[in-house]
Coordinates of C-alpha atoms (C1' of nucleotides) in Angstrom, one line a residue:
Chain A
X289 CA 41.4 -46.5 -13.8
X290 CA 38.1 -44.9 -14.9
X291 CA 37.7 -42.3 -17.5
X292 CA 36.8 -38.7 -16.8
X293 CA 33.1 -39.0 -17.9
X294 CA 32.4 -42.0 -15.8
X295 CA 34.0 -40.4 -12.8
X296 CA 31.8 -37.3 -13.3
X297 CA 28.7 -39.6 -13.6
X298 CA 29.6 -41.2 -10.3
X299 CA 30.4 -38.1 -8.4
X300 CA 27.3 -36.2 -9.5
X301 CA 25.2 -39.2 -8.8
X302 CA 26.7 -39.5 -5.4
X303 CA 25.8 -35.9 -4.6
X304 CA 22.3 -36.3 -5.9
X305 CA 21.1 -37.9 -2.6
X306 CA 20.3 -35.8 0.5
X307 CA 21.6 -38.5 2.9
X308 CA 24.9 -38.7 1.0
X309 CA 25.2 -34.9 0.9
X310 CA 24.6 -34.8 4.7
X311 CA 27.4 -37.4 5.1
X312 CA 29.7 -35.3 3.0
X313 CA 28.7 -32.2 5.1
X314 CA 29.5 -34.1 8.3
X315 CA 32.9 -35.3 6.9
X316 CA 33.9 -31.8 6.0
X317 CA 33.9 -31.0 9.7
X318 CA 36.3 -33.9 10.3
X319 CA 36.7 -37.7 10.0
X320 CA 34.0 -39.9 11.4
X321 CA 33.2 -43.5 11.9
X322 CA 30.3 -45.3 10.1
X323 CA 28.1 -45.1 13.2
X324 CA 28.9 -41.4 13.6
X325 CA 27.6 -40.9 10.1
X326 CA 24.6 -43.1 10.7
X327 CA 23.5 -41.3 14.0
X328 CA 21.7 -38.3 12.5
X329 CA 20.1 -40.3 9.7
X330 CA 16.8 -42.1 10.1
X331 CA 17.7 -45.2 8.3
X332 CA 19.2 -48.6 9.0
X333 CA 23.0 -49.1 9.3
X334 CA 23.2 -51.2 6.2
X335 CA 21.6 -48.4 4.3
X336 CA 24.2 -46.0 5.5
X337 CA 27.0 -48.4 4.5
X338 CA 25.5 -48.6 1.0
X339 CA 25.5 -44.8 0.7
X340 CA 29.0 -44.8 2.0
X341 CA 30.0 -47.3 -0.7
X342 CA 28.5 -45.0 -3.3
X343 CA 30.6 -42.1 -1.9
X344 CA 33.7 -44.2 -1.9
X345 CA 33.2 -45.4 -5.5
X346 CA 32.7 -41.8 -6.5
X347 CA 36.1 -40.8 -5.0
X348 CA 34.5 -38.3 -2.7
X349 CA 35.3 -40.3 0.5
X350 CA 38.1 -42.5 1.6
X351 CA 37.8 -44.9 4.4
X352 CA 40.2 -47.0 6.4
X353 CA 39.3 -49.7 8.9
X354 CA 41.4 -49.9 12.1
X355 CA 40.3 -52.5 14.6
X356 CA 36.6 -52.7 14.3
X357 CA 35.9 -49.1 13.4
X358 CA 36.0 -47.7 9.9
X359 CA 37.1 -44.1 9.7
X360 CA 35.9 -41.9 6.8
X361 CA 37.3 -38.7 5.4
X362 CA 36.4 -36.5 2.5
X363 CA 38.7 -36.4 -0.6
X364 CA 38.8 -32.7 -1.8
X365 CA 40.4 -33.7 -5.1
X366 CA 37.0 -34.9 -6.3
X367 CA 35.2 -31.8 -5.0
X368 CA 37.7 -29.8 -7.0
X369 CA 36.9 -31.8 -10.1
X370 CA 33.2 -31.0 -9.8
X371 CA 33.9 -27.4 -9.0
X372 CA 36.0 -27.1 -12.1
X373 CA 33.5 -28.7 -14.4
X374 CA 30.8 -26.3 -13.3
X375 CA 33.0 -23.2 -13.3
X376 CA 34.2 -23.9 -16.8
X377 CA 30.7 -24.1 -18.1
X378 CA 29.5 -21.1 -16.2
X379 CA 32.4 -18.8 -17.3
X380 CA 32.1 -20.0 -20.9
X381 CA 28.5 -18.9 -20.9
X382 CA 29.2 -15.6 -19.2
X383 CA 32.0 -14.7 -21.6
X384 CA 29.5 -15.4 -24.4
X385 CA 27.1 -12.9 -22.8
X386 CA 30.0 -10.4 -22.6
X387 CA 30.9 -10.7 -26.2
X388 CA 27.2 -10.4 -27.1
X389 CA 27.0 -7.2 -25.0
X390 CA 30.1 -5.8 -26.9
X391 CA 28.6 -6.7 -30.2
X392 CA 25.3 -4.9 -29.4
X393 CA 27.2 -1.8 -28.2
X394 CA 29.2 -1.7 -31.4
X395 CA 26.2 -2.1 -33.5
X396 CA 24.4 0.7 -31.7
X397 CA 27.4 3.1 -32.1
X398 CA 28.7 2.8 -35.7
X399 CA 32.5 2.1 -35.9
X400 CA 33.3 5.3 -37.9
X401 CA 31.6 7.5 -35.3
X402 CA 34.7 9.1 -33.8
Chain B
X1328 CA 8.5 -23.3 -5.0
X1329 CA 10.8 -26.1 -4.1
X1330 CA 13.2 -26.1 -1.2
X1331 CA 16.9 -25.9 -1.4
X1332 CA 17.6 -29.6 -0.7
X1333 CA 15.2 -30.8 -3.4
X1334 CA 16.6 -28.4 -5.9
X1335 CA 20.1 -29.7 -5.1
X1336 CA 18.8 -33.3 -5.5
X1337 CA 17.5 -32.4 -9.0
X1338 CA 20.4 -30.5 -10.2
X1339 CA 23.0 -33.1 -9.2
X1340 CA 20.8 -35.8 -10.6
X1341 CA 20.5 -33.9 -13.8
X1342 CA 24.2 -33.6 -14.1
X1343 CA 24.8 -37.3 -13.3
X1344 CA 24.1 -38.3 -16.9
X1345 CA 26.6 -38.0 -19.8
X1346 CA 23.9 -37.2 -22.4
X1347 CA 22.5 -34.4 -20.2
X1348 CA 26.0 -33.0 -19.5
X1349 CA 26.7 -33.0 -23.2
X1350 CA 23.4 -31.1 -23.7
X1351 CA 24.5 -28.5 -21.1
X1352 CA 27.9 -28.3 -22.8
X1353 CA 26.2 -27.6 -26.1
X1354 CA 24.0 -25.0 -24.6
X1355 CA 26.9 -23.2 -23.0
X1356 CA 28.0 -22.4 -26.5
X1357 CA 24.7 -20.8 -27.3
X1358 CA 20.9 -21.5 -27.6
X1359 CA 19.8 -24.6 -29.5
X1360 CA 16.7 -26.3 -30.7
X1361 CA 15.6 -29.8 -29.5
X1362 CA 16.8 -31.4 -32.7
X1363 CA 20.1 -29.5 -32.5
X1364 CA 20.6 -31.1 -29.1
X1365 CA 19.6 -34.5 -30.4
X1366 CA 21.9 -34.5 -33.4
X1367 CA 25.2 -35.6 -31.7
X1368 CA 23.4 -38.0 -29.4
X1369 CA 22.8 -41.6 -30.5
X1370 CA 19.3 -42.0 -29.1
X1371 CA 15.7 -41.4 -30.2
X1372 CA 14.2 -37.9 -30.1
X1373 CA 11.7 -38.8 -27.3
X1374 CA 14.7 -39.8 -25.2
X1375 CA 16.3 -36.5 -25.8
X1376 CA 13.1 -34.7 -24.9
X1377 CA 12.9 -36.7 -21.6
X1378 CA 16.5 -35.7 -20.8
X1379 CA 15.6 -32.1 -21.6
X1380 CA 12.7 -32.3 -19.2
X1381 CA 15.0 -33.4 -16.4
X1382 CA 17.2 -30.4 -17.2
X1383 CA 14.3 -28.0 -17.2
X1384 CA 12.9 -29.4 -13.9
X1385 CA 16.4 -29.0 -12.4
X1386 CA 16.4 -25.3 -13.3
X1387 CA 19.6 -25.8 -15.4
X1388 CA 17.8 -25.1 -18.7
X1389 CA 15.0 -22.9 -19.8
X1390 CA 13.1 -23.4 -23.0
X1391 CA 10.6 -21.5 -25.1
X1392 CA 8.6 -22.7 -28.0
X1393 CA 8.1 -20.3 -30.9
X1394 CA 6.2 -21.7 -33.9
X1395 CA 7.2 -25.4 -34.0
X1396 CA 10.7 -24.9 -32.7
X1397 CA 11.6 -25.1 -29.0
X1398 CA 14.7 -23.1 -28.2
X1399 CA 16.8 -24.0 -25.1
X1400 CA 19.2 -21.9 -23.1
X1401 CA 21.3 -22.6 -20.0
X1402 CA 20.4 -20.9 -16.7
X1403 CA 23.6 -20.0 -15.0
X1404 CA 21.9 -19.2 -11.7
X1405 CA 21.6 -23.0 -11.1
X1406 CA 25.2 -23.6 -12.1
X1407 CA 26.2 -21.0 -9.5
X1408 CA 24.2 -22.8 -6.9
X1409 CA 26.0 -26.0 -7.5
X1410 CA 29.4 -24.2 -7.6
X1411 CA 28.7 -22.5 -4.3
X1412 CA 27.6 -25.8 -2.6
X1413 CA 30.8 -27.5 -3.6
X1414 CA 33.1 -24.5 -2.9
X1415 CA 31.7 -24.1 0.6
X1416 CA 32.4 -27.7 1.5
X1417 CA 35.8 -27.7 -0.1
X1418 CA 37.0 -24.5 1.6
X1419 CA 35.5 -25.6 4.9
X1420 CA 37.7 -28.8 4.8
X1421 CA 40.8 -26.9 3.6
X1422 CA 40.5 -24.4 6.5
X1423 CA 40.3 -27.3 8.8
X1424 CA 43.5 -28.7 7.4
X1425 CA 45.1 -25.3 7.8
X1426 CA 44.1 -25.0 11.5
X1427 CA 45.4 -28.6 12.0
X1428 CA 48.7 -27.5 10.4
X1429 CA 48.9 -24.5 12.7
X1430 CA 48.2 -26.7 15.7
X1431 CA 50.9 -29.2 14.8
X1432 CA 53.4 -26.5 14.2
X1433 CA 52.6 -24.9 17.6
X1434 CA 52.9 -28.3 19.3
X1435 CA 56.2 -29.0 17.6
X1436 CA 57.7 -25.7 18.7
X1437 CA 56.8 -25.0 22.3
X1438 CA 55.1 -21.6 22.9
X1439 CA 57.8 -20.3 25.3
X1440 CA 60.5 -20.9 22.7
X1441 CA 61.2 -17.3 21.6
Chain C
dT406 C1' 35.0 -67.4 27.9
dT407 C1' 31.2 -64.5 27.4
dC408 C1' 29.0 -60.4 26.0
dA409 C1' 28.6 -56.1 23.5
dT410 C1' 30.2 -53.2 19.9
dA411 C1' 31.0 -52.0 15.0
dG412 C1' 30.4 -53.2 10.9
dT413 C1' 29.4 -56.7 7.0
dT414 C1' 26.8 -59.7 3.7
dA415 C1' 22.8 -61.4 1.5
dA416 C1' 18.3 -61.4 -0.1
dG417 C1' 14.2 -59.2 -1.3
dC418 C1' 11.1 -55.5 -2.8
dA419 C1' 8.9 -51.2 -4.5
dT420 C1' 10.2 -47.3 -7.1
dT421 C1' 12.6 -44.7 -10.4
dC422 C1' 15.4 -44.4 -14.6
dA423 C1' 16.8 -44.5 -19.3
dC424 C1' 15.5 -45.9 -22.9
dT425 C1' 12.3 -47.8 -26.9
dT426 C1' 8.5 -47.8 -30.6
dA427 C1' 4.2 -46.2 -32.2
dA428 C1' 1.0 -42.9 -32.8
dG429 C1' -0.2 -38.5 -32.3
dT430 C1' -0.3 -32.7 -33.0
dA431 C1' 0.9 -28.4 -34.5
dT432 C1' 3.4 -25.4 -37.8
dC433 C1' 5.5 -24.1 -42.2
dA434 C1' 6.3 -24.6 -47.3
dT435 C1' 4.4 -25.6 -51.9
Chain D
dA42 C1' -5.0 -29.1 -49.5
dT43 C1' -0.7 -32.1 -49.1
dG44 C1' 3.4 -33.2 -47.3
dA45 C1' 7.3 -32.4 -44.5
dT46 C1' 9.2 -30.7 -40.3
dA47 C1' 9.6 -30.3 -35.3
dC48 C1' 8.4 -31.9 -31.8
dT49 C1' 4.9 -34.4 -28.2
dT50 C1' 2.4 -38.1 -25.8
dA51 C1' 1.7 -42.7 -24.3
dA52 C1' 2.9 -47.1 -23.1
dG53 C1' 6.0 -50.7 -22.2
dT54 C1' 10.5 -52.8 -20.7
dG55 C1' 14.8 -54.1 -18.4
dA56 C1' 18.2 -52.3 -15.2
dA57 C1' 19.5 -49.5 -11.4
dT58 C1' 18.3 -47.3 -6.8
dG59 C1' 17.2 -46.9 -2.1
dC60 C1' 15.7 -49.0 1.2
dT61 C1' 14.4 -53.1 4.4
dT62 C1' 15.2 -57.4 7.7
dA63 C1' 17.9 -61.3 9.1
dA64 C1' 22.0 -63.4 9.8
dC65 C1' 26.9 -63.2 10.2
dT66 C1' 31.9 -61.8 11.4
dA67 C1' 35.4 -59.6 13.6
dT68 C1' 37.2 -56.9 17.6
dG69 C1' 37.5 -55.3 22.3
dA70 C1' 36.1 -55.5 27.2
dA71 C1' 35.1 -57.9 31.6

DNA sequence: TTCATAGTTAAGCATTCACTTAAGTATCAT
DNA sequence: ATGATACTTAAGTGAATGCTTAACTATGAA
């Protein structure tokens, strides 16, 4: 099992490519085969398979082969992980700004004013 | 001005590196100089500057040089953009699952049951 | 059995990435 | 003016990325 940092590396890297993001977009609308995913992309099938592999390794996508077609689905668990990482940082920064605002207000109006 | 897709490429790419994420972590706790950012990292200063440049280009970090010190801050606007992208996809998928659940429930209990 | 479909594997190639070291350039302190 | 601090720039290197084409392997259909 991979550690948290490495999983973040992989998932952010996976999302850093427009072709892979478009595959995720497509899969959010429902499962699809490899050739379904390839159709809107202007690149060879092997290239699509390579992107798919990156998505699988990142944990964003799961696939299962039945007969000769491989069906792909998104894994929301990983989307949640990303979401959480970003939200934590953003809110941490925003709370800091709030505290700073409070501090400035208190400094403007002396504490013994009332 | 860059388009939405390219900005997403850059911001996800920027976050795909542990050193850069640790720099963002640090900056969420408050502004810092380049050498502040470099201190906990086991790499040369030029390497840190290069990572910083990637963060600036992604829009995640702003910097301003005063005297000989460059001060860096996070830009939450870009964190929000990432957050929104992920949330949209996740909720889209979850709504799909909800609709599917409804459908299965309806199919299990015939409509004329009541 | 023969053909087409769906995907896989392998190899190669240009580009980008994440560093490094070495040599700068401003600023600030004495 | 001298030296130290805080970066900055440039050039080089090995590894990873994002493709490609060519050849191959299953599976399903006729």
